[in-house]
PDB file of C-alpha atoms in Angstrom:
ATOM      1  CA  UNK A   1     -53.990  -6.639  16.262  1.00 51.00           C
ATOM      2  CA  UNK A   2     -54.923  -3.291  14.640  1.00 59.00           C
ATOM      3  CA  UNK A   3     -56.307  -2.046  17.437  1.00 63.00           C
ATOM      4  CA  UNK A   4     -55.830   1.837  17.952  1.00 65.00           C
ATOM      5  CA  UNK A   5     -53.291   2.569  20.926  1.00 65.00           C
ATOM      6  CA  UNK A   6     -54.508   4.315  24.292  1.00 73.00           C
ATOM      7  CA  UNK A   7     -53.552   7.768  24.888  1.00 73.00           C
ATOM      8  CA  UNK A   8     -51.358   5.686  27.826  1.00 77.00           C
ATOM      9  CA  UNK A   9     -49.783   3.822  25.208  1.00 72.00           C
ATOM     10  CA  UNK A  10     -49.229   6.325  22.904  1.00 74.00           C
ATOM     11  CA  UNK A  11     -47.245   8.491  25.629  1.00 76.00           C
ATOM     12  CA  UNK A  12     -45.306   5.673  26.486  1.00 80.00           C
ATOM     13  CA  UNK A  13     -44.237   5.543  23.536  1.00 78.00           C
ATOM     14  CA  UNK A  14     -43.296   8.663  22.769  1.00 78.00           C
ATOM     15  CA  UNK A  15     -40.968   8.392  25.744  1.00 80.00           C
ATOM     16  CA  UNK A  16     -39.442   5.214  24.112  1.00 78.00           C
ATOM     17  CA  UNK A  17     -39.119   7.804  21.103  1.00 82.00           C
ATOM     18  CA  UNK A  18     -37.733  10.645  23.010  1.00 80.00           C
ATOM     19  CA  UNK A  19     -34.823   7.861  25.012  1.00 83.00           C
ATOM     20  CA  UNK A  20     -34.274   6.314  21.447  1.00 81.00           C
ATOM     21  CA  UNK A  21     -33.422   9.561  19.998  1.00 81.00           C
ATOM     22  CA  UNK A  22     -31.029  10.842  22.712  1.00 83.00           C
ATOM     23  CA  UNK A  23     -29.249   7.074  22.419  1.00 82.00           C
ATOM     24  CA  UNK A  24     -28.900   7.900  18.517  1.00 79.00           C
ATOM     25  CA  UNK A  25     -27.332  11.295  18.828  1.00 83.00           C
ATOM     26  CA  UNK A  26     -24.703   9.901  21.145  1.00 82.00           C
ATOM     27  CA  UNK A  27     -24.516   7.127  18.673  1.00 79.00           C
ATOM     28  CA  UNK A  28     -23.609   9.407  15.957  1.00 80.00           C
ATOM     29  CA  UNK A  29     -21.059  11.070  18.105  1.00 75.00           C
ATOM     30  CA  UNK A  30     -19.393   8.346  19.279  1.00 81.00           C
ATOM     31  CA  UNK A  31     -19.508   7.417  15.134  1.00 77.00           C
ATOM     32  CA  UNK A  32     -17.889  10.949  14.586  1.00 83.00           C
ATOM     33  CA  UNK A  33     -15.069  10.409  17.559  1.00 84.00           C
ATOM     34  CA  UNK A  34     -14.045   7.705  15.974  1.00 82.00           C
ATOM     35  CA  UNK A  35     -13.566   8.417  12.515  1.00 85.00           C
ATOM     36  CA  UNK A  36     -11.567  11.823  13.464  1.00 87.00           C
ATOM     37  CA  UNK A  37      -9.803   9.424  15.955  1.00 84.00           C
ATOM     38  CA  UNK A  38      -9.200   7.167  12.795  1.00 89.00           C
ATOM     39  CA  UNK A  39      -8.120   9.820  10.701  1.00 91.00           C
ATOM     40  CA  UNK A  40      -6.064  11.798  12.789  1.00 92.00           C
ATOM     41  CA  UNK A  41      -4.619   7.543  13.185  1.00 95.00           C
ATOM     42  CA  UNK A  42      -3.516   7.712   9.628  1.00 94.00           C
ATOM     43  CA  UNK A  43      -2.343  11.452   9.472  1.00 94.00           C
ATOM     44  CA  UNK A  44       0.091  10.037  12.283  1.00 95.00           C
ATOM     45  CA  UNK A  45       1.008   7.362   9.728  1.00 95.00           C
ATOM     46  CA  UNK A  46       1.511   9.316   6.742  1.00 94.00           C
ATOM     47  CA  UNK A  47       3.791  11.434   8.516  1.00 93.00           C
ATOM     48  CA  UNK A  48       6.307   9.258   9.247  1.00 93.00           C
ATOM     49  CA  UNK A  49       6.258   7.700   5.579  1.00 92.00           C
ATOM     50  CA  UNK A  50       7.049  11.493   4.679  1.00 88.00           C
ATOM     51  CA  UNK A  51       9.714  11.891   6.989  1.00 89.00           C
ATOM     52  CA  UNK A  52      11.618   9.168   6.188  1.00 90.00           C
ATOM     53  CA  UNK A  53      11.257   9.774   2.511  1.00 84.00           C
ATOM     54  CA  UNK A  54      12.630  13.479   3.309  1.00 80.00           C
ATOM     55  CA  UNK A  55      15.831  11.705   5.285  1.00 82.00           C
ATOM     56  CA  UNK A  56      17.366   9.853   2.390  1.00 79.00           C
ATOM     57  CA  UNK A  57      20.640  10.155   2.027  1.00 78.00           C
ATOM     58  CA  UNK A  58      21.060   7.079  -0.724  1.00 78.00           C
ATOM     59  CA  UNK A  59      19.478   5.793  -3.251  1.00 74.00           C
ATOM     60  CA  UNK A  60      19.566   2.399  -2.213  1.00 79.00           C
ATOM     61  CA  UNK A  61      17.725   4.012   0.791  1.00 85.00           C
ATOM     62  CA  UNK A  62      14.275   3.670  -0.617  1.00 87.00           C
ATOM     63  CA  UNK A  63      13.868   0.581   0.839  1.00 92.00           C
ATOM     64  CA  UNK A  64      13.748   2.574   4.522  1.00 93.00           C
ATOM     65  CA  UNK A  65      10.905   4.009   2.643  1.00 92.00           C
ATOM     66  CA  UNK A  66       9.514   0.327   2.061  1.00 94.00           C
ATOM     67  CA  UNK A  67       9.942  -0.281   5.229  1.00 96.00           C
ATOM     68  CA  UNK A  68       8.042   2.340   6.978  1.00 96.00           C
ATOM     69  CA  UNK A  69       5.521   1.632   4.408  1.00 96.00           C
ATOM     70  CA  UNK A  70       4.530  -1.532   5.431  1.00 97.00           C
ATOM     71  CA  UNK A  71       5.041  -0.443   9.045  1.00 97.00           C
ATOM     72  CA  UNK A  72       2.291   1.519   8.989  1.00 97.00           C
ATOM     73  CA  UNK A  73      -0.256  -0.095   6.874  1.00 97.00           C
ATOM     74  CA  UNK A  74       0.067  -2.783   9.584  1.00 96.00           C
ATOM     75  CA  UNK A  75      -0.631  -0.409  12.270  1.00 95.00           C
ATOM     76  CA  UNK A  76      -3.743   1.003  10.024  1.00 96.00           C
ATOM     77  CA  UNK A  77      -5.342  -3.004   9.855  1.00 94.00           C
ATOM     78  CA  UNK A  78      -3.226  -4.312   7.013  1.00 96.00           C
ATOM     79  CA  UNK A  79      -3.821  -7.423   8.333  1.00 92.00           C
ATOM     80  CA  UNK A  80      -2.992 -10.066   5.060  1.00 95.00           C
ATOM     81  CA  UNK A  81      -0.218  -7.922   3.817  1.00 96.00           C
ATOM     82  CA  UNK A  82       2.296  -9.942   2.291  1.00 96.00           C
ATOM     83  CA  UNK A  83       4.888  -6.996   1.662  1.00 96.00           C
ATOM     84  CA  UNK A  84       4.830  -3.037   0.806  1.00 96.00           C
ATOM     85  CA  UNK A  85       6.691  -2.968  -2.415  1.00 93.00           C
ATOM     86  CA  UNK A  86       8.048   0.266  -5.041  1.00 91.00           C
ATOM     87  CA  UNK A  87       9.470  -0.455  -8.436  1.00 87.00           C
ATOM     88  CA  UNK A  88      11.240   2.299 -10.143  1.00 84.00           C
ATOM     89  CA  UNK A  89      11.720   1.670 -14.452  1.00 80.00           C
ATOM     90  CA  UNK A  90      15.556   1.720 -14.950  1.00 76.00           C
ATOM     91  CA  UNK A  91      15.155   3.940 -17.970  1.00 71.00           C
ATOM     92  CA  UNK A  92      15.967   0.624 -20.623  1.00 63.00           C
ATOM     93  CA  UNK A  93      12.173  -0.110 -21.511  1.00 62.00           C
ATOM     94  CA  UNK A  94      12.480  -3.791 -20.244  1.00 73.00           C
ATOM     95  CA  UNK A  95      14.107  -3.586 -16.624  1.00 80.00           C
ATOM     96  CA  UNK A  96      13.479  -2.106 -12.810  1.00 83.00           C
ATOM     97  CA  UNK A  97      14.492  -1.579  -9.688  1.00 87.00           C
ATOM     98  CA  UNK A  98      12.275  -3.856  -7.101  1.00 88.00           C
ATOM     99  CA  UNK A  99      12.488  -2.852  -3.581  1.00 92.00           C
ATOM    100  CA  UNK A 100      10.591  -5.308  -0.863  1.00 92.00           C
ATOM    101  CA  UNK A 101      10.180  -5.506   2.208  1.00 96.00           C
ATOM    102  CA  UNK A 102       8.245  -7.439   4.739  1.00 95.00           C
ATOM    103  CA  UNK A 103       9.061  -8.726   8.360  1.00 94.00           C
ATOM    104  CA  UNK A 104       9.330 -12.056   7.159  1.00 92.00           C
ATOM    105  CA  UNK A 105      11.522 -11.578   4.459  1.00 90.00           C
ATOM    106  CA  UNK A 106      12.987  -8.285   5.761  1.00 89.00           C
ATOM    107  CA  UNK A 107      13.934  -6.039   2.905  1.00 92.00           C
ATOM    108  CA  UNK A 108      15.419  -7.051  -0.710  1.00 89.00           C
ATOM    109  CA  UNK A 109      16.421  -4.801  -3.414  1.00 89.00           C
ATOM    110  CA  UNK A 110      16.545  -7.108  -7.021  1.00 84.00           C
ATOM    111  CA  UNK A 111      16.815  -6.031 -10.484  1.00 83.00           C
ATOM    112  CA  UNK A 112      14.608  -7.470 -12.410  1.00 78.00           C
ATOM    113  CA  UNK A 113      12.929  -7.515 -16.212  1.00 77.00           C
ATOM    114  CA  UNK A 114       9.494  -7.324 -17.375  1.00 69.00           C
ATOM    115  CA  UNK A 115      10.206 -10.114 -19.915  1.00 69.00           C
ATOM    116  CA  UNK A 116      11.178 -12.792 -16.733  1.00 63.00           C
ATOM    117  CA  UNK A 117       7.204 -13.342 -16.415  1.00 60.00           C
ATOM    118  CA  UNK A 118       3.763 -12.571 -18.097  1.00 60.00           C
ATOM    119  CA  UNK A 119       2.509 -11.136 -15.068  1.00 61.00           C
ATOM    120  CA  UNK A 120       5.537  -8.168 -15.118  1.00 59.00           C
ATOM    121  CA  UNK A 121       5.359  -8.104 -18.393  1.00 64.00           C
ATOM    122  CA  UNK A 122       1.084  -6.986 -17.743  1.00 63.00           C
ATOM    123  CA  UNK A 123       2.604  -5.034 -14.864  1.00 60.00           C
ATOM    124  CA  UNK A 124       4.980  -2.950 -16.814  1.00 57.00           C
ATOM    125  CA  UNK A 125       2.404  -2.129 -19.747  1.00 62.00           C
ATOM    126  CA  UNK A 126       0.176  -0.515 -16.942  1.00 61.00           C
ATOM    127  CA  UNK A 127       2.804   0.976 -15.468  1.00 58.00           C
ATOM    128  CA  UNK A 128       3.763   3.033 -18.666  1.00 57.00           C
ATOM    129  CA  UNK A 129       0.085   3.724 -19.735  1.00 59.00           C
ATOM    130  CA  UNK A 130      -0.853   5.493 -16.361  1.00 56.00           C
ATOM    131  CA  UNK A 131      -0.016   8.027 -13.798  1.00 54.00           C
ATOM    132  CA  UNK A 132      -1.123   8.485 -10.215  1.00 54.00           C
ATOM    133  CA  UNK A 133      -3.674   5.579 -11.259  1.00 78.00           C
ATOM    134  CA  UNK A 134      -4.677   2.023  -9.525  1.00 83.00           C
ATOM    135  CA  UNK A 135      -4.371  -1.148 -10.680  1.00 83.00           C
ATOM    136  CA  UNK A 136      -4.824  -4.580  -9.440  1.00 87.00           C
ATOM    137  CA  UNK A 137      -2.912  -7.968 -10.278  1.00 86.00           C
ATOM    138  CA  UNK A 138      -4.672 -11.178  -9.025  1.00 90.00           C
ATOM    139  CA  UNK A 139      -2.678 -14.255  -8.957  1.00 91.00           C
ATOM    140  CA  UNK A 140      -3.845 -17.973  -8.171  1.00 92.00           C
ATOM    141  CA  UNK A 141      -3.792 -21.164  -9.432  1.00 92.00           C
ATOM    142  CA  UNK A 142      -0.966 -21.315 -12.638  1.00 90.00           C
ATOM    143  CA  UNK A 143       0.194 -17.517 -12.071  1.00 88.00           C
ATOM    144  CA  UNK A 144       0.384 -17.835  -8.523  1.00 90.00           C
ATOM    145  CA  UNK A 145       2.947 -20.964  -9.475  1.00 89.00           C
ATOM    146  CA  UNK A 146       4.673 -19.154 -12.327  1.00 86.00           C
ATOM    147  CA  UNK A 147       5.403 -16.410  -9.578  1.00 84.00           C
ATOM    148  CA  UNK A 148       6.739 -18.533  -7.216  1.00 87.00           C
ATOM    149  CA  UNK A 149       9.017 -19.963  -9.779  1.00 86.00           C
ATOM    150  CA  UNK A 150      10.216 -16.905 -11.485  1.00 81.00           C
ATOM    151  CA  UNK A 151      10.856 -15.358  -7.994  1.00 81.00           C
ATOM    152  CA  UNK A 152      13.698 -18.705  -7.156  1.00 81.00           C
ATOM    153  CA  UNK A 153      14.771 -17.882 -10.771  1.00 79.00           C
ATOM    154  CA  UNK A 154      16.088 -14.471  -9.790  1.00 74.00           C
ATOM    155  CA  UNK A 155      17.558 -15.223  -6.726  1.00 76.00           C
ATOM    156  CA  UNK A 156      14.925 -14.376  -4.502  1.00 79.00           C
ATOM    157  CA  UNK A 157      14.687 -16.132  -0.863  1.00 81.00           C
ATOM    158  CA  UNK A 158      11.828 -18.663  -0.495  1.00 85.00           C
ATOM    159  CA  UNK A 159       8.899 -17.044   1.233  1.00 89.00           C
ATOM    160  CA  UNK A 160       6.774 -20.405   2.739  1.00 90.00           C
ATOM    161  CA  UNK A 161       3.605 -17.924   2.641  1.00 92.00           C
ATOM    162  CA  UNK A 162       3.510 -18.345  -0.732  1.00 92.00           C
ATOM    163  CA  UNK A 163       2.803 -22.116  -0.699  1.00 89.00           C
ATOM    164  CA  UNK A 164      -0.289 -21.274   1.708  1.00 90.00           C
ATOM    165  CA  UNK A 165      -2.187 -18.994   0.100  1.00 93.00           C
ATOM    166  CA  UNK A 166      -4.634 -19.621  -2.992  1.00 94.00           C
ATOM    167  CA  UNK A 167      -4.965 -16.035  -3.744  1.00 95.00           C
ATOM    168  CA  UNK A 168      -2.177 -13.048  -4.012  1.00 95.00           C
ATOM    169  CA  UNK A 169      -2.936  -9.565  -5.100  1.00 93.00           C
ATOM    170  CA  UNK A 170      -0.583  -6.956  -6.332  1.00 91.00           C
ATOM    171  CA  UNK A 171      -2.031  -4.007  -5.640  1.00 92.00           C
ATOM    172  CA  UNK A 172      -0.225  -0.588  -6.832  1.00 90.00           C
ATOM    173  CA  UNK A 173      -0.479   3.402  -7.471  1.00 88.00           C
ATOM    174  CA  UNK A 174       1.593   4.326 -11.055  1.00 82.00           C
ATOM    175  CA  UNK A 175       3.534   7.689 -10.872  1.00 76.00           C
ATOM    176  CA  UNK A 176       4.589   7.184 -14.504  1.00 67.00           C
ATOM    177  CA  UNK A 177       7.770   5.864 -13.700  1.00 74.00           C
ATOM    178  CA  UNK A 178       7.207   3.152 -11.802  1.00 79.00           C
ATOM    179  CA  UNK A 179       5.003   2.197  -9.181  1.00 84.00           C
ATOM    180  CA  UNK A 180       4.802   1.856  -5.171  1.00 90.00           C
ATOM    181  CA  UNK A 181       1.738  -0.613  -3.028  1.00 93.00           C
ATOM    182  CA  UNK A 182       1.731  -3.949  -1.704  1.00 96.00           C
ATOM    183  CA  UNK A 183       0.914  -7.852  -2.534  1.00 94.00           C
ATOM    184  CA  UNK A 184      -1.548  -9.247  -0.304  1.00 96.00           C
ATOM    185  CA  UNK A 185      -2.983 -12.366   1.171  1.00 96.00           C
ATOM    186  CA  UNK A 186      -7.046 -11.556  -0.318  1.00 94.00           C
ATOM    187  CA  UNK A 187      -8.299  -8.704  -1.769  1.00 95.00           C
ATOM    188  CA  UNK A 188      -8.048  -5.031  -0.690  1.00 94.00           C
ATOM    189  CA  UNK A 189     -11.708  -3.342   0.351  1.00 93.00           C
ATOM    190  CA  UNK A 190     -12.137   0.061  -0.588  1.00 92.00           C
ATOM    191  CA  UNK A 191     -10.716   1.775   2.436  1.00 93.00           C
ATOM    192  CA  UNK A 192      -7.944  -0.030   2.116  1.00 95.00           C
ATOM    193  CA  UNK A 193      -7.702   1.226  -1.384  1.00 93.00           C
ATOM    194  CA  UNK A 194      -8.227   4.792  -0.542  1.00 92.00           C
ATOM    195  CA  UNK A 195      -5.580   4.436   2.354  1.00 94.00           C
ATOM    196  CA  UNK A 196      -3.116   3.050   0.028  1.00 94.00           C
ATOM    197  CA  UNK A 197      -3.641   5.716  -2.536  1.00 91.00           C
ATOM    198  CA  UNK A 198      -2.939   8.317   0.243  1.00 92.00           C
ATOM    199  CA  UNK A 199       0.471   6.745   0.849  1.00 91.00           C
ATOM    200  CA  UNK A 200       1.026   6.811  -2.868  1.00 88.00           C
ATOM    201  CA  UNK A 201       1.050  10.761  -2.878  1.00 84.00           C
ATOM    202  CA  UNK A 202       3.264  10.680   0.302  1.00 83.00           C
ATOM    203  CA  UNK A 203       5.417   8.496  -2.138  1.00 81.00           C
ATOM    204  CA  UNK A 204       6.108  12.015  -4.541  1.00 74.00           C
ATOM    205  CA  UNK A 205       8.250  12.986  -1.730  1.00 70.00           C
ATOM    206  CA  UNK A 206      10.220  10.247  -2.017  1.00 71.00           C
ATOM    207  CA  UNK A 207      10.909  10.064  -5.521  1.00 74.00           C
ATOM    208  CA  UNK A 208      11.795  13.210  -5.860  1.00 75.00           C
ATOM    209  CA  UNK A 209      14.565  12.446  -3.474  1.00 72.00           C
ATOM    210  CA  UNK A 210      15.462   9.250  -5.050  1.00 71.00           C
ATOM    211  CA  UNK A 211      15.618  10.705  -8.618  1.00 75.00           C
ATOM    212  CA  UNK A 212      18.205  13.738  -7.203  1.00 77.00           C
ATOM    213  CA  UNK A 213      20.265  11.134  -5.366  1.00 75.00           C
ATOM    214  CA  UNK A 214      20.925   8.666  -8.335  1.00 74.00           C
ATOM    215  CA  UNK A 215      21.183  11.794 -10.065  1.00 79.00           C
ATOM    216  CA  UNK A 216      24.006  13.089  -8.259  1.00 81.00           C
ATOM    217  CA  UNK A 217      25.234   8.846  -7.912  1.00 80.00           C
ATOM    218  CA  UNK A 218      25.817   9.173 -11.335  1.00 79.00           C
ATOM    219  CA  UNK A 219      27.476  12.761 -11.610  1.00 84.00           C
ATOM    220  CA  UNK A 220      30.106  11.360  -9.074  1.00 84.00           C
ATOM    221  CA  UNK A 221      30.711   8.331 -11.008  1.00 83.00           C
ATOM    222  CA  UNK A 222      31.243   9.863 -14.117  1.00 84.00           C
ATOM    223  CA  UNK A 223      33.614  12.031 -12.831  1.00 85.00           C
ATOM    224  CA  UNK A 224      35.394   9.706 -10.681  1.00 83.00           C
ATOM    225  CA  UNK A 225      36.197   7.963 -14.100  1.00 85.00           C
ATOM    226  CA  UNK A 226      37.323  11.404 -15.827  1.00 82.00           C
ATOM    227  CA  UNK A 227      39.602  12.032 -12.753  1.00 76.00           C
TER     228      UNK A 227
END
């Protein structure tokens, strides 16, 4: 009414003021808890991904990697995660390594060219142009159905999520050979993003392992046929 509060209703509220503030502070500290509970969450998380990357023995291994992977992310809220994938370039310029692995389809390792669909074929060029960088594939409508297709072409398993869903993502982190993220059900938010990019550096462990393991692979092989 624009009337000019009493000096009784001006230290009432001020004592509204004073309970208001107090209520804030422990709102901001319950705020803080939780993100150094959250954090500390996906420290926990990381760790593992690390020390199962450190226990390879194999190369065909990485998909324990893949595994633990998407393991976590579910833990951390992953909730429309199709499957955690990496992809390691075979060293030809046209083919890779895919390893997959979801608890629906369990884990897969395929070989696979860039030149069996457009989509790789976008996927690979980004791949080679970029290190430790994101990038983001959205399929629906005819690419969604060209990816479905191409998948039963190489001998992949049908996955019946795939005839749900009007949007799939592929969502990955280069490291200049190759790259390692998901494909998921929707979009990723930004701390999803950020989370994912965390895992990617994690992922150096791992690749360092993998390289001197199919490194050595090879060693044996070629002296196996000398012998």
């Amino acid at each position: 009414t624009g009337a000019v509060p009493s000096e009784n209703d001006a230290e009432i509220m001020k004592r509204f003021s004073k309970v208001f503030e107090q209520v804030y502070i422990r709102f901001l500290d319950l705020q803080k808890a939780e993100e150094q509970a959250r954090e500390t969450e996906i420290q926990l998380s990381l760790e593992k991904v690390r020390m199962v990357a450190l226990g390879l023995n194999k190369s065909e291994e990485m998909l324990k990697v893949a595994k633990a992977l998407y393991e976590q992310l579910l833990k951390l809220g992953f909730l429309n995660i199709r499957n955690s994938i990496i992809d390691i370039n075979n060293g030809d310029d046209d083919s890779f390594t895919d390893y997959d692995y979801s608890h629906e389809m369990s884990g897969t390792i395929t070989q696979m060219t860039y030149h069996d669909d457009p989509t790789l074929e976008g996927q690979f060029q980004k791949m080679s142009t970029t290190t430790n960088d994101f990038f983001e594939l959205v399929l629906e409508g005819k690419k969604l159905e060209d990816l479905i297709a191409m998948r039963i072409k190489n001998g992949e398993d049908e996955d019946p999520r795939l005839l749900n869903t009007d949007i799939l993502t592929y969502n990955f982190y280069s490291f200049g050979n190759g790259a390692i993220g998901i494909s998921n059900f929707g979009l990723l938010n930004e701390r999803e993003k950020s989370i994912l990019n965390r895992f990617s550096n994690v992922f150096t462990f791992a690749y360092k392992r993998y390289n001197d393991l199919a490194t050595a692979e090879q060693q044996a092989r070629e002296a196996q046929i000398e012998t």
